[in-house]
PDB file of C-alpha atoms in Angstrom:
ATOM      1  CA  UNK Y   1     -32.347 -33.019 -40.172  1.00 67.00           C
ATOM      2  CA  UNK Y   2     -33.484 -30.339 -37.843  1.00 85.00           C
ATOM      3  CA  UNK Y   3     -32.604 -26.607 -38.113  1.00 89.00           C
ATOM      4  CA  UNK Y   4     -30.765 -26.823 -34.950  1.00 88.00           C
ATOM      5  CA  UNK Y   5     -28.475 -29.548 -36.237  1.00 93.00           C
ATOM      6  CA  UNK Y   6     -27.822 -27.485 -39.426  1.00 92.00           C
ATOM      7  CA  UNK Y   7     -26.911 -24.481 -37.406  1.00 92.00           C
ATOM      8  CA  UNK Y   8     -24.508 -26.396 -35.092  1.00 92.00           C
ATOM      9  CA  UNK Y   9     -23.031 -28.013 -38.098  1.00 93.00           C
ATOM     10  CA  UNK Y  10     -22.423 -24.600 -39.715  1.00 94.00           C
ATOM     11  CA  UNK Y  11     -20.851 -23.260 -36.509  1.00 94.00           C
ATOM     12  CA  UNK Y  12     -18.483 -26.341 -36.339  1.00 95.00           C
ATOM     13  CA  UNK Y  13     -17.509 -25.920 -39.949  1.00 95.00           C
ATOM     14  CA  UNK Y  14     -16.829 -22.282 -39.542  1.00 94.00           C
ATOM     15  CA  UNK Y  15     -14.641 -23.009 -36.608  1.00 94.00           C
ATOM     16  CA  UNK Y  16     -12.679 -25.556 -38.570  1.00 94.00           C
ATOM     17  CA  UNK Y  17     -12.311 -22.974 -41.501  1.00 94.00           C
ATOM     18  CA  UNK Y  18     -10.966 -20.592 -38.875  1.00 93.00           C
ATOM     19  CA  UNK Y  19      -8.379 -23.088 -37.611  1.00 92.00           C
ATOM     20  CA  UNK Y  20      -6.842 -24.070 -40.902  1.00 92.00           C
ATOM     21  CA  UNK Y  21      -3.267 -24.711 -40.153  1.00 90.00           C
ATOM     22  CA  UNK Y  22      -0.873 -22.362 -42.275  1.00 89.00           C
ATOM     23  CA  UNK Y  23       2.888 -22.273 -42.016  1.00 90.00           C
ATOM     24  CA  UNK Y  24       3.726 -18.604 -42.743  1.00 90.00           C
ATOM     25  CA  UNK Y  25       2.722 -15.943 -40.060  1.00 88.00           C
ATOM     26  CA  UNK Y  26       1.614 -13.520 -42.625  1.00 89.00           C
ATOM     27  CA  UNK Y  27      -0.679 -16.203 -44.316  1.00 90.00           C
ATOM     28  CA  UNK Y  28      -2.197 -16.990 -40.870  1.00 89.00           C
ATOM     29  CA  UNK Y  29      -2.861 -13.317 -40.357  1.00 90.00           C
ATOM     30  CA  UNK Y  30      -4.385 -12.902 -43.704  1.00 91.00           C
ATOM     31  CA  UNK Y  31      -6.664 -16.073 -43.232  1.00 93.00           C
ATOM     32  CA  UNK Y  32      -7.763 -14.714 -39.899  1.00 92.00           C
ATOM     33  CA  UNK Y  33      -8.599 -11.231 -41.264  1.00 93.00           C
ATOM     34  CA  UNK Y  34     -10.431 -12.978 -44.213  1.00 95.00           C
ATOM     35  CA  UNK Y  35     -12.602 -15.162 -41.724  1.00 95.00           C
ATOM     36  CA  UNK Y  36     -13.349 -12.021 -39.759  1.00 95.00           C
ATOM     37  CA  UNK Y  37     -14.345 -10.089 -42.767  1.00 95.00           C
ATOM     38  CA  UNK Y  38     -16.630 -12.915 -44.002  1.00 96.00           C
ATOM     39  CA  UNK Y  39     -18.056 -13.291 -40.521  1.00 96.00           C
ATOM     40  CA  UNK Y  40     -18.933  -9.651 -40.541  1.00 96.00           C
ATOM     41  CA  UNK Y  41     -20.444  -9.798 -43.958  1.00 96.00           C
ATOM     42  CA  UNK Y  42     -22.552 -12.750 -42.939  1.00 95.00           C
ATOM     43  CA  UNK Y  43     -23.955 -10.800 -39.912  1.00 95.00           C
ATOM     44  CA  UNK Y  44     -24.679  -7.817 -42.046  1.00 96.00           C
ATOM     45  CA  UNK Y  45     -26.381  -9.959 -44.808  1.00 94.00           C
ATOM     46  CA  UNK Y  46     -28.531 -11.623 -42.156  1.00 94.00           C
ATOM     47  CA  UNK Y  47     -29.545  -8.223 -40.656  1.00 93.00           C
ATOM     48  CA  UNK Y  48     -30.404  -6.850 -44.196  1.00 94.00           C
ATOM     49  CA  UNK Y  49     -32.389 -10.091 -44.998  1.00 93.00           C
ATOM     50  CA  UNK Y  50     -34.361  -9.580 -41.603  1.00 91.00           C
ATOM     51  CA  UNK Y  51     -35.014  -5.798 -42.439  1.00 90.00           C
ATOM     52  CA  UNK Y  52     -36.662  -6.975 -45.612  1.00 92.00           C
ATOM     53  CA  UNK Y  53     -38.889  -9.521 -43.975  1.00 88.00           C
ATOM     54  CA  UNK Y  54     -42.534  -8.896 -44.009  1.00 88.00           C
ATOM     55  CA  UNK Y  55     -44.329  -9.405 -40.901  1.00 87.00           C
ATOM     56  CA  UNK Y  56     -48.147  -9.324 -40.276  1.00 86.00           C
ATOM     57  CA  UNK Y  57     -49.775  -6.096 -38.794  1.00 85.00           C
ATOM     58  CA  UNK Y  58     -50.427  -7.830 -35.387  1.00 89.00           C
ATOM     59  CA  UNK Y  59     -46.814  -9.210 -34.986  1.00 88.00           C
ATOM     60  CA  UNK Y  60     -45.644  -8.260 -31.510  1.00 89.00           C
ATOM     61  CA  UNK Y  61     -42.315 -10.069 -31.499  1.00 87.00           C
ATOM     62  CA  UNK Y  62     -38.741  -8.762 -31.733  1.00 89.00           C
ATOM     63  CA  UNK Y  63     -37.589  -7.002 -34.812  1.00 89.00           C
ATOM     64  CA  UNK Y  64     -36.707  -9.512 -37.537  1.00 89.00           C
ATOM     65  CA  UNK Y  65     -33.477  -7.617 -38.485  1.00 91.00           C
ATOM     66  CA  UNK Y  66     -32.293  -8.074 -34.941  1.00 91.00           C
ATOM     67  CA  UNK Y  67     -33.205 -11.737 -34.868  1.00 91.00           C
ATOM     68  CA  UNK Y  68     -31.386 -12.306 -38.145  1.00 92.00           C
ATOM     69  CA  UNK Y  69     -28.274 -10.628 -37.105  1.00 93.00           C
ATOM     70  CA  UNK Y  70     -28.354 -12.358 -33.592  1.00 94.00           C
ATOM     71  CA  UNK Y  71     -28.634 -15.882 -35.052  1.00 93.00           C
ATOM     72  CA  UNK Y  72     -25.848 -15.111 -37.675  1.00 94.00           C
ATOM     73  CA  UNK Y  73     -23.610 -13.638 -34.862  1.00 95.00           C
ATOM     74  CA  UNK Y  74     -24.097 -16.708 -32.789  1.00 95.00           C
ATOM     75  CA  UNK Y  75     -23.420 -19.001 -35.810  1.00 94.00           C
ATOM     76  CA  UNK Y  76     -20.121 -17.381 -36.731  1.00 96.00           C
ATOM     77  CA  UNK Y  77     -18.932 -16.544 -33.239  1.00 96.00           C
ATOM     78  CA  UNK Y  78     -16.804 -19.649 -32.641  1.00 95.00           C
ATOM     79  CA  UNK Y  79     -14.957 -19.008 -35.922  1.00 95.00           C
ATOM     80  CA  UNK Y  80     -14.599 -15.349 -35.317  1.00 95.00           C
ATOM     81  CA  UNK Y  81     -13.254 -15.795 -31.810  1.00 95.00           C
ATOM     82  CA  UNK Y  82     -10.652 -18.379 -32.961  1.00 93.00           C
ATOM     83  CA  UNK Y  83      -9.628 -15.898 -35.851  1.00 92.00           C
ATOM     84  CA  UNK Y  84      -9.264 -13.076 -33.222  1.00 92.00           C
ATOM     85  CA  UNK Y  85      -7.173 -15.124 -30.889  1.00 91.00           C
ATOM     86  CA  UNK Y  86      -4.935 -16.447 -33.813  1.00 87.00           C
ATOM     87  CA  UNK Y  87      -4.580 -12.909 -35.166  1.00 84.00           C
ATOM     88  CA  UNK Y  88      -3.615 -11.602 -31.713  1.00 86.00           C
ATOM     89  CA  UNK Y  89      -1.210 -14.369 -31.122  1.00 79.00           C
ATOM     90  CA  UNK Y  90       0.571 -13.817 -34.450  1.00 67.00           C
ATOM     91  CA  UNK Y  91       1.001 -10.043 -33.966  1.00 65.00           C
TER      92      UNK Y  91
END
């Protein structure tokens, strides 16, 4: 299985986690805030992982910290957007 398939699968699973149906409005609000919090922690963790990456002296590409944070943000974006919409709708 390719890495792109794994990333798309993770994004879909994260979207489904964000869309878990809950009956009580307070539970939906809490779940949405939890999804947003975990999304932010994943992006920060990926940035820290990229910051610790070792690159060769002649590396001319973008900053690994930026790449890690960008990839993580793209992966958690569908779930985070769904959680934001759900949180705004319940407020």
